[in-house]
């Protein structure tokens, strides 16, 4: 699109992104009802990082779908409702909405995947909101090992950082009607700032959003 529309007069819309797994046993296959795990949360966070990078062109992206279908944010059963790990990623990333994208240069360990490809262990995105607050979201896709992250904060005047983390014991963990809070964000304190250098230790299979103060 940049080749034929360098002025970016035409926007790109991405419809119905998300995971599509086998339906839950005992449910109507045509209703596409599937459970939502921590792994799905990573699909959301990694997708958001990509979407955020290209917001100069990408103006809309719709998950498929919001309630009870495919990678849902909410699951219901009668009068009961449960929030999925994907819902919490949406909540953690909403600080980037209506904010100014901040480009990141990220150097980290790499992971070997299929077809002789390699992907970074850590994905991240950052923004500055209308009040001047800077938020950074990071995902450690390493299922077994923590990752050390160092960020140069020169020019930000940040003295401390607060945040929250979404993780669990297993990538297959999910929230059920019997245990609705099994996978949900909790405060994250493994952040240190010293002389404009921010250091973070991201636990294995974790998604973190921090606010610089």
CSV table of C-alpha atoms in Angstrom, one decimal, residues 14-177:
chain,number,residue,atom,x,y,z
A,14,UNK,CA,-8.1,-5.8,9.7
A,15,UNK,CA,-11.3,-7.9,10.3
A,16,UNK,CA,-11.7,-11.0,12.5
A,17,UNK,CA,-8.2,-11.7,13.8
A,18,UNK,CA,-7.7,-14.3,16.6
A,19,UNK,CA,-7.4,-18.0,17.2
A,20,UNK,CA,-9.6,-20.8,16.0
A,21,UNK,CA,-9.3,-24.0,17.9
A,22,UNK,CA,-11.5,-27.1,18.2
A,23,UNK,CA,-14.8,-26.4,19.9
A,24,UNK,CA,-15.3,-27.5,23.5
A,25,UNK,CA,-16.6,-31.0,23.9
A,26,UNK,CA,-20.3,-31.1,24.4
A,27,UNK,CA,-21.0,-27.8,22.7
A,28,UNK,CA,-22.6,-27.1,19.4
A,29,UNK,CA,-19.8,-27.2,16.8
A,30,UNK,CA,-21.6,-24.6,14.8
A,31,UNK,CA,-21.3,-22.1,17.6
A,32,UNK,CA,-17.5,-22.2,17.7
A,33,UNK,CA,-17.3,-22.1,21.5
A,34,UNK,CA,-13.8,-22.6,22.6
A,35,UNK,CA,-11.8,-22.2,25.9
A,36,UNK,CA,-9.4,-19.3,26.1
A,37,UNK,CA,-6.0,-19.9,27.7
A,38,UNK,CA,-2.8,-18.0,28.5
A,39,UNK,CA,-1.5,-19.0,25.1
A,40,UNK,CA,-4.4,-17.1,23.5
A,41,UNK,CA,-3.4,-14.1,25.6
A,42,UNK,CA,0.0,-14.1,23.9
A,43,UNK,CA,-1.7,-14.2,20.5
A,44,UNK,CA,-3.5,-11.0,21.6
A,45,UNK,CA,-0.4,-9.2,23.0
A,46,UNK,CA,1.8,-10.1,20.0
A,47,UNK,CA,-0.9,-9.0,17.6
A,48,UNK,CA,-1.3,-5.7,19.5
A,49,UNK,CA,2.4,-5.0,19.2
A,50,UNK,CA,2.2,-5.5,15.5
A,51,UNK,CA,-1.0,-3.4,15.1
A,52,UNK,CA,0.5,-0.6,17.2
A,53,UNK,CA,3.7,-0.4,15.1
A,54,UNK,CA,1.6,0.2,12.0
A,55,UNK,CA,-1.1,2.6,13.3
A,56,UNK,CA,-0.1,5.2,10.6
A,57,UNK,CA,-1.8,2.8,8.2
A,58,UNK,CA,-3.9,0.3,10.2
A,59,UNK,CA,-6.9,2.2,11.6
A,60,UNK,CA,-9.1,-0.6,12.8
A,61,UNK,CA,-8.7,-4.3,13.9
A,62,UNK,CA,-11.5,-6.4,15.1
A,63,UNK,CA,-11.1,-9.6,17.2
A,64,UNK,CA,-13.3,-12.6,16.4
A,65,UNK,CA,-15.3,-12.5,18.5
A,66,UNK,CA,-16.2,-10.7,21.8
A,67,UNK,CA,-18.5,-13.2,23.5
A,68,UNK,CA,-18.7,-17.0,23.4
A,69,UNK,CA,-17.2,-17.4,19.9
A,70,UNK,CA,-13.6,-18.2,19.0
A,71,UNK,CA,-11.0,-16.1,20.9
A,72,UNK,CA,-13.6,-14.5,23.1
A,73,UNK,CA,-13.0,-11.8,25.7
A,74,UNK,CA,-16.0,-13.0,27.7
A,75,UNK,CA,-17.6,-16.4,28.2
A,76,UNK,CA,-21.1,-16.8,29.6
A,77,UNK,CA,-23.3,-19.6,30.8
A,78,UNK,CA,-26.8,-18.7,31.9
A,79,UNK,CA,-26.4,-15.9,34.5
A,80,UNK,CA,-22.7,-16.6,34.9
A,81,UNK,CA,-19.9,-14.7,33.2
A,82,UNK,CA,-16.1,-15.2,33.1
A,83,UNK,CA,-13.4,-12.9,31.8
A,84,UNK,CA,-10.7,-14.6,29.7
A,85,UNK,CA,-7.0,-14.0,29.6
A,86,UNK,CA,-7.5,-12.3,26.3
A,87,UNK,CA,-9.8,-9.8,28.0
A,88,UNK,CA,-7.1,-8.9,30.5
A,89,UNK,CA,-4.6,-8.3,27.6
A,90,UNK,CA,-7.1,-5.8,26.1
A,91,UNK,CA,-7.4,-4.1,29.5
A,92,UNK,CA,-3.6,-4.0,30.0
A,93,UNK,CA,-3.1,-2.5,26.5
A,94,UNK,CA,-5.8,0.1,26.7
A,95,UNK,CA,-3.3,2.6,28.0
A,96,UNK,CA,-1.9,2.8,24.4
A,97,UNK,CA,-5.3,4.0,23.0
A,98,UNK,CA,-5.3,7.6,22.0
A,99,UNK,CA,-1.6,7.8,22.9
A,100,UNK,CA,1.4,8.6,20.7
A,101,UNK,CA,3.3,5.6,19.5
A,102,UNK,CA,7.0,5.5,20.6
A,103,UNK,CA,9.3,3.5,18.3
A,104,UNK,CA,11.4,0.9,20.1
A,105,UNK,CA,14.7,-0.8,19.2
A,106,UNK,CA,14.7,-4.2,20.9
A,107,UNK,CA,17.7,-6.6,21.2
A,108,UNK,CA,17.0,-9.9,22.9
A,109,UNK,CA,17.6,-13.6,22.7
A,110,UNK,CA,16.0,-15.5,19.8
A,111,UNK,CA,14.0,-18.6,19.6
A,112,UNK,CA,14.2,-21.2,16.8
A,113,UNK,CA,10.8,-22.1,15.3
A,114,UNK,CA,9.6,-24.1,12.3
A,115,UNK,CA,10.9,-23.7,8.8
A,116,UNK,CA,14.3,-22.6,9.9
A,117,UNK,CA,12.9,-19.3,11.2
A,118,UNK,CA,13.9,-17.4,14.4
A,119,UNK,CA,11.7,-15.1,16.5
A,120,UNK,CA,12.6,-12.7,19.4
A,121,UNK,CA,11.9,-14.0,22.9
A,122,UNK,CA,10.6,-10.6,23.9
A,123,UNK,CA,8.0,-8.4,22.0
A,124,UNK,CA,7.3,-4.9,23.1
A,125,UNK,CA,5.5,-1.6,22.3
A,126,UNK,CA,5.4,1.8,23.9
A,127,UNK,CA,3.4,5.0,23.9
A,128,UNK,CA,3.1,8.4,25.5
A,129,UNK,CA,-0.5,9.4,26.6
A,130,UNK,CA,-2.0,12.9,26.4
A,131,UNK,CA,-0.9,13.5,30.0
A,132,UNK,CA,2.7,12.8,29.2
A,133,UNK,CA,2.8,9.3,30.9
A,134,UNK,CA,4.8,6.7,29.1
A,135,UNK,CA,3.6,3.1,29.0
A,136,UNK,CA,5.6,0.1,27.9
A,137,UNK,CA,4.1,-3.4,27.2
A,138,UNK,CA,6.3,-6.4,26.9
A,139,UNK,CA,5.7,-10.1,26.3
A,140,UNK,CA,8.2,-12.9,27.1
A,141,UNK,CA,7.3,-15.8,24.9
A,142,UNK,CA,9.9,-18.1,26.4
A,143,UNK,CA,7.8,-20.7,28.2
A,144,UNK,CA,10.6,-21.8,30.5
A,145,UNK,CA,13.0,-19.0,31.2
A,146,UNK,CA,12.9,-15.4,32.5
A,147,UNK,CA,14.3,-12.7,30.3
A,148,UNK,CA,16.3,-9.7,31.4
A,149,UNK,CA,15.3,-6.4,29.8
A,150,UNK,CA,17.2,-3.2,29.9
A,151,UNK,CA,15.7,0.1,28.5
A,152,UNK,CA,17.5,3.4,28.1
A,153,UNK,CA,15.2,6.1,29.4
A,154,UNK,CA,17.3,9.2,28.5
A,155,UNK,CA,15.1,12.2,28.3
A,156,UNK,CA,12.1,10.8,30.1
A,157,UNK,CA,12.9,12.1,33.6
A,158,UNK,CA,11.3,8.9,35.0
A,159,UNK,CA,12.2,8.0,38.6
A,160,UNK,CA,10.1,4.9,39.2
A,161,UNK,CA,7.8,2.5,37.4
A,162,UNK,CA,4.7,0.7,38.4
A,163,UNK,CA,3.0,-2.1,36.5
A,164,UNK,CA,1.1,-5.3,36.3
A,165,UNK,CA,1.8,-8.8,35.0
A,166,UNK,CA,-0.3,-11.5,33.4
A,167,UNK,CA,1.1,-15.1,33.7
A,168,UNK,CA,0.3,-18.5,35.1
A,169,UNK,CA,1.8,-21.9,35.9
A,170,UNK,CA,1.0,-23.3,32.4
A,171,UNK,CA,0.4,-21.9,29.0
A,172,UNK,CA,-2.8,-24.0,28.9
A,173,UNK,CA,-4.3,-22.4,32.1
A,174,UNK,CA,-7.6,-20.7,31.7
A,175,UNK,CA,-10.5,-19.1,33.7
A,176,UNK,CA,-13.5,-21.3,34.3
A,177,UNK,CA,-16.8,-20.6,35.9
